[in-house]
Amino acid sequence: MLAQLNTLKQKTHTFHAEIFALYLSYRHADVKWYVRVLLAVAIGYAISPIDLVPDLVPVFGFLDDVVAVTLGISISYSLLSKMVVDKARIQAYETMNGLNDGTTTAYKIIGYVWMLAATVVAILVYKFLFLV
């Protein structure tokens, strides 16, 4: 079980590094404008609440998201030069492996603030429902 957890952590780290490398590639000066537009549209479509096919439609609702984002990113990778992608991957791994204690502390503080906000909301909901 521990080996599977470590494998999952490694795959997650690799996935995050690839996404960060794609972002760094997007910002590189040698990348053509149409590749940047394609990446922006693919990522924008992924996070946009507006879909071509609504998510409530069984199977096809999520399938259009997967196909659009996958095609956009894979076409972008094929249009990017190998040199730009390799430099971005190296920079992404260096940046992600160089996380210091300040970053970890910031993540903890943000997590604690969210937990505090959730607790306050839960208390207010409880008071509204049961004490009014």
Short mmCIF file of C-alpha atoms in Angstrom, two decimals:
data_model
loop_
_atom_site.label_atom_id
_atom_site.label_comp_id
_atom_site.label_asym_id
_atom_site.label_seq_id
_atom_site.Cartn_x
_atom_site.Cartn_y
_atom_site.Cartn_z
CA MET A 1 0.00 0.00 0.00
CA LEU A 2 2.83 2.39 0.83
CA ALA A 3 4.50 1.67 -2.52
CA GLN A 4 1.27 2.52 -4.34
CA LEU A 5 0.96 5.75 -2.39
CA ASN A 6 4.53 6.72 -3.29
CA THR A 7 3.87 5.91 -6.96
CA LEU A 8 0.74 8.06 -6.88
CA LYS A 9 2.69 10.92 -5.28
CA GLN A 10 5.38 10.67 -7.97
CA LYS A 11 2.83 10.68 -10.77
CA THR A 12 1.06 13.66 -9.22
CA HIS A 13 4.35 15.53 -8.91
CA THR A 14 5.18 14.73 -12.54
CA PHE A 15 1.74 15.91 -13.65
CA HIS A 16 2.10 19.20 -11.74
CA ALA A 17 5.57 19.70 -13.20
CA GLU A 18 4.24 19.14 -16.74
CA ILE A 19 1.44 21.67 -16.23
CA PHE A 20 3.93 24.18 -14.84
CA ALA A 21 6.30 23.48 -17.76
CA LEU A 22 3.43 24.11 -20.17
CA TYR A 23 2.81 27.46 -18.46
CA LEU A 24 6.51 28.33 -18.67
CA SER A 25 6.53 27.35 -22.33
CA TYR A 26 3.54 29.62 -22.89
CA ARG A 27 5.49 32.55 -21.46
CA HIS A 28 8.63 31.87 -23.54
CA ALA A 29 9.47 34.57 -26.11
CA ASP A 30 9.99 32.10 -29.00
CA VAL A 31 6.45 30.72 -28.85
CA LYS A 32 4.20 31.84 -31.69
CA TRP A 33 1.05 33.80 -30.93
CA TYR A 34 -1.33 31.15 -32.26
CA VAL A 35 0.12 28.51 -29.92
CA ARG A 36 -0.48 30.88 -27.01
CA VAL A 37 -4.05 31.46 -28.16
CA LEU A 38 -4.64 27.70 -28.51
CA LEU A 39 -3.29 27.06 -25.00
CA ALA A 40 -5.36 29.90 -23.55
CA VAL A 41 -8.53 28.63 -25.22
CA ALA A 42 -7.93 25.02 -24.07
CA ILE A 43 -7.23 26.00 -20.48
CA GLY A 44 -9.99 28.61 -20.49
CA TYR A 45 -12.48 26.04 -21.75
CA ALA A 46 -11.40 23.66 -18.99
CA ILE A 47 -12.09 26.15 -16.20
CA SER A 48 -15.04 27.92 -17.80
CA PRO A 49 -18.51 27.21 -16.43
CA ILE A 50 -19.93 27.53 -19.96
CA ASP A 51 -19.73 24.34 -22.05
CA LEU A 52 -20.74 23.35 -25.57
CA VAL A 53 -22.57 20.36 -24.12
CA PRO A 54 -23.89 20.87 -20.55
CA ASP A 55 -22.35 18.61 -17.90
CA LEU A 56 -25.79 17.33 -16.93
CA VAL A 57 -26.02 15.37 -20.19
CA PRO A 58 -24.85 11.83 -19.34
CA VAL A 59 -21.41 10.88 -20.68
CA PHE A 60 -21.24 13.57 -23.38
CA GLY A 61 -21.31 16.42 -20.88
CA PHE A 62 -17.88 15.59 -19.48
CA LEU A 63 -16.58 13.94 -22.64
CA ASP A 64 -16.56 17.20 -24.58
CA ASP A 65 -14.45 18.81 -21.83
CA VAL A 66 -11.94 15.98 -21.88
CA VAL A 67 -11.69 15.92 -25.68
CA ALA A 68 -11.40 19.70 -26.08
CA VAL A 69 -8.76 20.13 -23.40
CA THR A 70 -6.78 17.06 -24.44
CA LEU A 71 -6.76 18.05 -28.10
CA GLY A 72 -5.85 21.64 -27.32
CA ILE A 73 -2.94 20.69 -25.08
CA SER A 74 -1.63 17.91 -27.34
CA ILE A 75 -1.75 20.12 -30.44
CA SER A 76 0.00 22.86 -28.47
CA TYR A 77 2.74 20.42 -27.44
CA SER A 78 3.23 19.39 -31.05
CA LEU A 79 3.49 23.04 -32.16
CA LEU A 80 5.98 23.99 -29.45
CA SER A 81 9.65 23.49 -30.23
CA LYS A 82 11.38 20.69 -28.37
CA MET A 83 14.03 23.07 -27.08
CA VAL A 84 11.44 25.37 -25.47
CA VAL A 85 9.59 22.47 -23.84
CA ASP A 86 12.82 20.90 -22.54
CA LYS A 87 14.01 24.19 -21.03
CA ALA A 88 10.60 24.72 -19.45
CA ARG A 89 10.57 21.19 -17.99
CA ILE A 90 14.00 21.66 -16.45
CA GLN A 91 12.99 25.01 -15.00
CA ALA A 92 9.71 23.56 -13.70
CA TYR A 93 11.42 20.67 -11.92
CA GLU A 94 14.07 22.99 -10.46
CA THR A 95 11.43 25.40 -9.21
CA MET A 96 9.13 22.73 -7.80
CA ASN A 97 11.95 20.85 -6.07
CA GLY A 98 13.30 24.07 -4.59
CA LEU A 99 10.26 24.79 -2.45
CA ASN A 100 11.49 26.19 0.84
CA ASP A 101 10.00 26.37 4.31
CA GLY A 102 8.51 29.80 3.58
CA THR A 103 6.31 28.33 0.87
CA THR A 104 5.22 25.47 3.10
CA THR A 105 4.41 27.92 5.88
CA ALA A 106 2.36 30.02 3.47
CA TYR A 107 0.39 26.93 2.40
CA LYS A 108 -0.29 26.08 6.04
CA ILE A 109 -1.45 29.62 6.84
CA ILE A 110 -3.81 29.61 3.85
CA GLY A 111 -5.17 26.22 4.91
CA TYR A 112 -5.75 27.40 8.47
CA VAL A 113 -7.55 30.52 7.28
CA TRP A 114 -9.87 28.40 5.11
CA MET A 115 -10.57 26.05 8.02
CA LEU A 116 -11.32 29.05 10.25
CA ALA A 117 -13.68 30.50 7.64
CA ALA A 118 -15.45 27.14 7.24
CA THR A 119 -15.85 26.88 11.01
CA VAL A 120 -17.34 30.37 11.25
CA VAL A 121 -19.78 29.57 8.43
CA ALA A 122 -20.75 26.28 10.10
CA ILE A 123 -21.42 28.07 13.40
CA LEU A 124 -23.52 30.73 11.68
CA VAL A 125 -25.53 28.10 9.81
CA TYR A 126 -26.07 26.16 13.05
CA LYS A 127 -27.26 29.29 14.87
CA PHE A 128 -29.54 30.24 12.00
CA LEU A 129 -31.12 26.79 11.71
CA PHE A 130 -31.46 25.76 15.32
CA LEU A 131 -31.50 28.88 17.47
CA VAL A 132 -33.77 31.17 15.50
#
